[in-house]
């Protein structure tokens, strides 16, 4: 389900592959992280950097990771961290990746062209292809998916021979959000098994409805109401909490976004 910690599981296993179980020794492995878009790819890299404050280790880690996102025909991309800012550039693909992680795989494997591009890198890692290779201590191919979030579940075609693991404890969301999200889960059995790990009710979802005043600037009213809502329902409830990287504002289109940010 959403919020079960699929991406954070990937973070843990990537770090284990790179630095070993003790977290000290950097292994000489190459990792390819595959996801639908650049934003999520960089989000994951940001969290990896947060887990490795040592600059030498961080540099080694980024040097051994490539990202692959749409358009996949552009090939893998390397990651650079300069002046606290992450960026990507075209990279020469590794001759062989030791580990491939596919996050939000229901999007990747439901698009035939994207699936074909990704399988060029995943096929060599599947067990039948390497019968004599000893296990490396981490999964060679990790596919993270929630078909409930897929637009067309019949189009999602995953590789054969995978070992399935179902995550049933939601760690990110409160009981209230879990109850709302359960309506969208496809598998009735898994819906019953899904629990909140921390069992916190969490604050209720707030609705803010307002009338647009005649003659007033529409965008300005949306901006003012949004700021007031954040102050009233977030800042007041969680005093001292930084809103940086914690707030998402959804708008109808790009023009609205530009005016809203102006």
Tab-separated table of C-alpha atoms in Angstrom:
chain	number	residue	atom	x	y	z
A	1	UNK	CA	0.000	0.000	0.000
A	2	UNK	CA	0.964	3.667	-0.244
A	3	UNK	CA	3.100	4.694	2.721
A	4	UNK	CA	4.448	1.207	3.457
A	5	UNK	CA	8.014	2.438	3.015
A	6	UNK	CA	8.877	0.807	-0.317
A	7	UNK	CA	11.287	3.568	-1.295
A	8	UNK	CA	12.931	3.638	2.138
A	9	UNK	CA	13.413	-0.120	1.927
A	10	UNK	CA	15.254	0.550	-1.335
A	11	UNK	CA	17.405	3.182	0.422
A	12	UNK	CA	18.390	0.700	3.112
A	13	UNK	CA	19.331	-2.043	0.633
A	14	UNK	CA	21.245	0.347	-1.635
A	15	UNK	CA	23.338	1.549	1.311
A	16	UNK	CA	23.887	-2.043	2.407
A	17	UNK	CA	25.084	-2.949	-1.073
A	18	UNK	CA	27.421	0.055	-1.238
A	19	UNK	CA	28.843	0.017	2.280
A	20	UNK	CA	28.262	-3.494	3.591
A	21	UNK	CA	26.248	-4.566	6.638
A	22	UNK	CA	28.490	-2.640	9.050
A	23	UNK	CA	28.059	0.593	7.105
A	24	UNK	CA	31.788	1.276	7.002
A	25	UNK	CA	33.403	-0.502	4.073
A	26	UNK	CA	32.509	0.771	0.603
A	27	UNK	CA	31.924	-2.085	-1.807
A	28	UNK	CA	33.012	-1.778	-5.416
A	29	UNK	CA	29.547	-2.188	-6.913
A	30	UNK	CA	27.592	-0.338	-9.566
A	31	UNK	CA	23.908	0.420	-8.926
A	32	UNK	CA	21.221	1.564	-11.347
A	33	UNK	CA	18.157	3.239	-9.851
A	34	UNK	CA	15.176	3.261	-12.218
A	35	UNK	CA	12.067	5.363	-11.739
A	36	UNK	CA	9.466	7.136	-13.866
A	37	UNK	CA	10.717	10.719	-13.498
A	38	UNK	CA	13.731	12.767	-12.514
A	39	UNK	CA	12.055	14.344	-9.459
A	40	UNK	CA	11.656	11.041	-7.594
A	41	UNK	CA	15.135	9.921	-8.661
A	42	UNK	CA	16.722	13.020	-7.122
A	43	UNK	CA	14.483	12.705	-4.053
A	44	UNK	CA	15.983	9.270	-3.399
A	45	UNK	CA	19.540	10.500	-4.002
A	46	UNK	CA	18.924	13.362	-1.569
A	47	UNK	CA	17.947	10.887	1.153
A	48	UNK	CA	20.969	8.726	0.390
A	49	UNK	CA	23.188	11.788	0.844
A	50	UNK	CA	21.440	12.557	4.133
A	51	UNK	CA	22.359	9.066	5.349
A	52	UNK	CA	26.029	9.602	4.446
A	53	UNK	CA	27.294	12.860	5.921
A	54	UNK	CA	30.930	11.851	5.417
A	55	UNK	CA	31.928	13.674	2.224
A	56	UNK	CA	34.354	10.959	1.088
A	57	UNK	CA	31.729	8.236	1.453
A	58	UNK	CA	29.126	10.430	-0.197
A	59	UNK	CA	31.405	11.009	-3.195
A	60	UNK	CA	32.082	7.263	-3.555
A	61	UNK	CA	28.369	6.537	-3.301
A	62	UNK	CA	27.358	9.007	-6.014
A	63	UNK	CA	30.190	7.801	-8.225
A	64	UNK	CA	28.789	4.261	-8.146
A	65	UNK	CA	25.181	5.151	-8.857
A	66	UNK	CA	23.413	5.821	-12.128
A	67	UNK	CA	19.820	6.977	-12.606
A	68	UNK	CA	17.443	5.957	-15.372
A	69	UNK	CA	14.185	7.815	-15.903
A	70	UNK	CA	11.993	8.889	-18.803
A	71	UNK	CA	12.844	9.422	-21.566
A	72	UNK	CA	14.709	6.136	-21.032
A	73	UNK	CA	16.140	6.238	-24.540
A	74	UNK	CA	18.534	8.917	-23.241
A	75	UNK	CA	20.216	6.205	-21.170
A	76	UNK	CA	21.550	6.264	-17.590
A	77	UNK	CA	22.599	9.503	-15.952
A	78	UNK	CA	25.297	10.217	-13.390
A	79	UNK	CA	24.653	12.380	-10.328
A	80	UNK	CA	26.688	15.380	-9.230
A	81	UNK	CA	26.508	17.309	-5.969
A	82	UNK	CA	27.892	20.823	-6.176
A	83	UNK	CA	27.301	23.656	-3.716
A	84	UNK	CA	24.536	21.675	-2.063
A	85	UNK	CA	22.647	21.163	-5.321
A	86	UNK	CA	22.043	17.841	-7.082
A	87	UNK	CA	22.159	17.630	-10.862
A	88	UNK	CA	22.456	14.895	-13.462
A	89	UNK	CA	24.425	14.443	-16.654
A	90	UNK	CA	24.541	11.795	-19.358
A	91	UNK	CA	26.678	8.815	-18.350
A	92	UNK	CA	28.319	5.900	-20.095
A	93	UNK	CA	26.329	2.831	-18.990
A	94	UNK	CA	28.194	0.310	-16.864
A	95	UNK	CA	29.158	-2.867	-18.654
A	96	UNK	CA	27.221	-4.685	-15.929
A	97	UNK	CA	25.275	-3.320	-12.962
A	98	UNK	CA	25.562	-5.310	-9.739
A	99	UNK	CA	22.164	-4.127	-8.529
A	100	UNK	CA	19.165	-2.601	-10.275
A	101	UNK	CA	16.339	-1.016	-8.268
A	102	UNK	CA	13.061	-0.191	-10.022
A	103	UNK	CA	10.825	2.053	-7.915
A	104	UNK	CA	7.194	2.853	-8.764
A	105	UNK	CA	7.542	-0.183	-11.029
A	106	UNK	CA	3.827	-0.267	-11.848
A	107	UNK	CA	4.442	2.824	-13.992
A	108	UNK	CA	7.660	1.507	-15.548
A	109	UNK	CA	6.377	-1.971	-16.457
A	110	UNK	CA	2.982	-0.813	-17.749
A	111	UNK	CA	4.596	1.080	-20.643
A	112	UNK	CA	5.920	-1.336	-23.285
A	113	UNK	CA	8.617	0.990	-24.619
A	114	UNK	CA	9.870	1.918	-21.144
A	115	UNK	CA	9.769	-1.730	-20.070
A	116	UNK	CA	11.904	-2.743	-23.051
A	117	UNK	CA	14.462	-0.040	-22.279
A	118	UNK	CA	14.705	-1.108	-18.633
A	119	UNK	CA	14.944	-4.828	-19.406
A	120	UNK	CA	18.239	-4.249	-21.205
A	121	UNK	CA	19.739	-3.649	-17.772
A	122	UNK	CA	17.664	-6.035	-15.645
A	123	UNK	CA	17.786	-9.172	-17.826
A	124	UNK	CA	21.445	-10.019	-17.008
A	125	UNK	CA	20.647	-9.939	-13.280
A	126	UNK	CA	17.817	-12.457	-13.251
A	127	UNK	CA	18.690	-15.769	-11.592
A	128	UNK	CA	18.450	-18.026	-14.693
A	129	UNK	CA	21.038	-15.854	-16.425
A	130	UNK	CA	23.657	-16.341	-13.677
A	131	UNK	CA	23.262	-19.866	-12.280
A	132	UNK	CA	26.854	-20.157	-11.081
A	133	UNK	CA	27.134	-16.740	-9.469
A	134	UNK	CA	27.162	-16.740	-5.648
A	135	UNK	CA	24.659	-14.466	-3.845
A	136	UNK	CA	26.208	-11.009	-3.261
A	137	UNK	CA	24.521	-10.333	0.106
A	138	UNK	CA	21.920	-7.994	-1.388
A	139	UNK	CA	19.183	-8.387	-4.014
A	140	UNK	CA	20.485	-7.985	-7.570
A	141	UNK	CA	17.081	-6.879	-8.836
A	142	UNK	CA	14.622	-5.080	-6.562
A	143	UNK	CA	11.225	-4.151	-8.005
A	144	UNK	CA	8.977	-1.985	-5.836
A	145	UNK	CA	5.371	-1.667	-6.880
A	146	UNK	CA	1.790	-1.048	-5.796
A	147	UNK	CA	-0.642	-2.053	-8.540
A	148	UNK	CA	-3.381	-0.079	-6.783
A	149	UNK	CA	-1.589	3.037	-8.044
A	150	UNK	CA	-1.416	1.779	-11.638
A	151	UNK	CA	-3.656	3.310	-14.302
A	152	UNK	CA	-3.970	-0.039	-16.143
A	153	UNK	CA	-3.057	-3.108	-14.091
A	154	UNK	CA	-3.455	-5.389	-17.115
A	155	UNK	CA	-0.654	-3.519	-18.890
A	156	UNK	CA	1.864	-4.061	-16.069
A	157	UNK	CA	4.050	-7.022	-17.069
A	158	UNK	CA	6.796	-7.926	-14.570
A	159	UNK	CA	9.745	-10.290	-15.155
A	160	UNK	CA	9.304	-13.973	-14.359
A	161	UNK	CA	11.100	-15.669	-11.494
A	162	UNK	CA	10.772	-12.920	-8.906
A	163	UNK	CA	10.374	-13.645	-5.204
A	164	UNK	CA	7.310	-11.710	-4.002
A	165	UNK	CA	7.250	-9.952	-0.646
A	166	UNK	CA	4.150	-8.096	0.553
A	167	UNK	CA	4.524	-5.087	2.841
A	168	UNK	CA	1.540	-4.803	5.170
A	169	UNK	CA	2.661	-2.215	7.742
A	170	UNK	CA	2.206	1.398	6.721
A	171	UNK	CA	4.890	3.521	8.375
A	172	UNK	CA	4.323	6.932	6.804
A	173	UNK	CA	0.607	7.532	7.261
A	174	UNK	CA	-1.768	7.879	10.181
A	175	UNK	CA	-4.725	5.585	10.834
A	176	UNK	CA	-7.046	8.153	9.251
A	177	UNK	CA	-5.085	8.299	5.994
A	178	UNK	CA	-4.713	4.511	5.956
A	179	UNK	CA	-8.491	4.104	6.256
A	180	UNK	CA	-9.046	6.446	3.319
A	181	UNK	CA	-6.337	4.845	1.169
A	182	UNK	CA	-7.609	1.306	1.817
A	183	UNK	CA	-10.562	1.990	-0.438
A	184	UNK	CA	-8.174	2.042	-3.387
A	185	UNK	CA	-6.377	-1.247	-2.604
A	186	UNK	CA	-7.126	-3.909	-5.194
A	187	UNK	CA	-6.528	-7.052	-3.168
A	188	UNK	CA	-9.201	-7.577	-0.503
A	189	UNK	CA	-6.988	-9.896	1.581
A	190	UNK	CA	-4.080	-7.482	1.645
A	191	UNK	CA	-6.515	-4.673	2.506
A	192	UNK	CA	-7.532	-6.571	5.659
A	193	UNK	CA	-3.892	-7.311	6.541
A	194	UNK	CA	-2.682	-3.716	6.141
A	195	UNK	CA	-2.034	-1.990	9.474
A	196	UNK	CA	-0.511	1.262	10.671
A	197	UNK	CA	2.857	0.478	12.243
A	198	UNK	CA	2.653	3.280	14.829
A	199	UNK	CA	-1.170	3.149	15.229
A	200	UNK	CA	-1.401	6.932	15.587
A	201	UNK	CA	-4.755	8.456	14.648
A	202	UNK	CA	-3.108	11.624	13.373
A	203	UNK	CA	-4.806	14.984	12.909
A	204	UNK	CA	-7.995	15.120	10.831
A	205	UNK	CA	-7.820	16.423	7.280
A	206	UNK	CA	-8.871	20.065	7.110
A	207	UNK	CA	-10.973	21.552	4.314
A	208	UNK	CA	-10.693	25.252	3.513
A	209	UNK	CA	-13.481	26.622	1.325
A	210	UNK	CA	-13.674	30.304	0.389
A	211	UNK	CA	-15.560	32.548	-2.002
A	212	UNK	CA	-13.731	34.616	-4.584
A	213	UNK	CA	-14.476	38.278	-4.021
A	214	UNK	CA	-15.763	40.149	-7.044
A	215	UNK	CA	-13.192	42.514	-8.513
A	216	UNK	CA	-10.299	41.160	-6.442
A	217	UNK	CA	-7.251	39.503	-7.964
A	218	UNK	CA	-7.982	35.744	-8.161
A	219	UNK	CA	-4.406	34.550	-7.793
A	220	UNK	CA	-3.769	36.898	-4.879
A	221	UNK	CA	-6.808	35.500	-3.062
A	222	UNK	CA	-5.568	31.934	-3.554
A	223	UNK	CA	-2.099	32.879	-2.297
A	224	UNK	CA	-3.427	34.674	0.791
A	225	UNK	CA	-5.861	31.882	1.657
A	226	UNK	CA	-3.147	29.232	1.238
A	227	UNK	CA	-0.735	31.091	3.519
A	228	UNK	CA	-3.471	31.656	6.120
A	229	UNK	CA	-4.442	27.972	6.010
A	230	UNK	CA	-0.842	26.856	6.526
A	231	UNK	CA	-0.469	29.264	9.448
A	232	UNK	CA	-3.753	28.245	11.045
A	233	UNK	CA	-3.670	24.474	10.573
A	234	UNK	CA	0.026	23.567	10.304
A	235	UNK	CA	2.220	26.162	11.978
A	236	UNK	CA	-0.169	26.546	14.930
A	237	UNK	CA	-0.477	22.759	15.386
A	238	UNK	CA	3.249	22.071	14.987
A	239	UNK	CA	5.041	25.209	16.265
A	240	UNK	CA	8.688	25.406	15.288
A	241	UNK	CA	8.332	22.847	12.496
A	242	UNK	CA	10.137	23.868	9.305
A	243	UNK	CA	7.894	23.702	6.243
A	244	UNK	CA	10.880	23.238	3.933
A	245	UNK	CA	10.442	20.113	1.811
A	246	UNK	CA	7.229	19.266	3.681
A	247	UNK	CA	4.533	21.156	1.763
A	248	UNK	CA	3.105	20.354	-1.662
A	249	UNK	CA	0.702	22.786	-3.312
A	250	UNK	CA	-1.274	21.324	-6.206
A	251	UNK	CA	-2.426	23.741	-8.902
A	252	UNK	CA	-4.441	23.210	-12.105
A	253	UNK	CA	-1.818	24.104	-14.716
A	254	UNK	CA	1.588	25.650	-15.399
A	255	UNK	CA	0.322	29.193	-15.990
A	256	UNK	CA	-1.432	29.171	-12.622
A	257	UNK	CA	1.772	27.910	-10.963
A	258	UNK	CA	3.843	30.710	-12.445
A	259	UNK	CA	1.385	33.369	-11.309
A	260	UNK	CA	1.043	31.759	-7.885
A	261	UNK	CA	4.836	31.818	-7.370
A	262	UNK	CA	5.340	35.340	-8.725
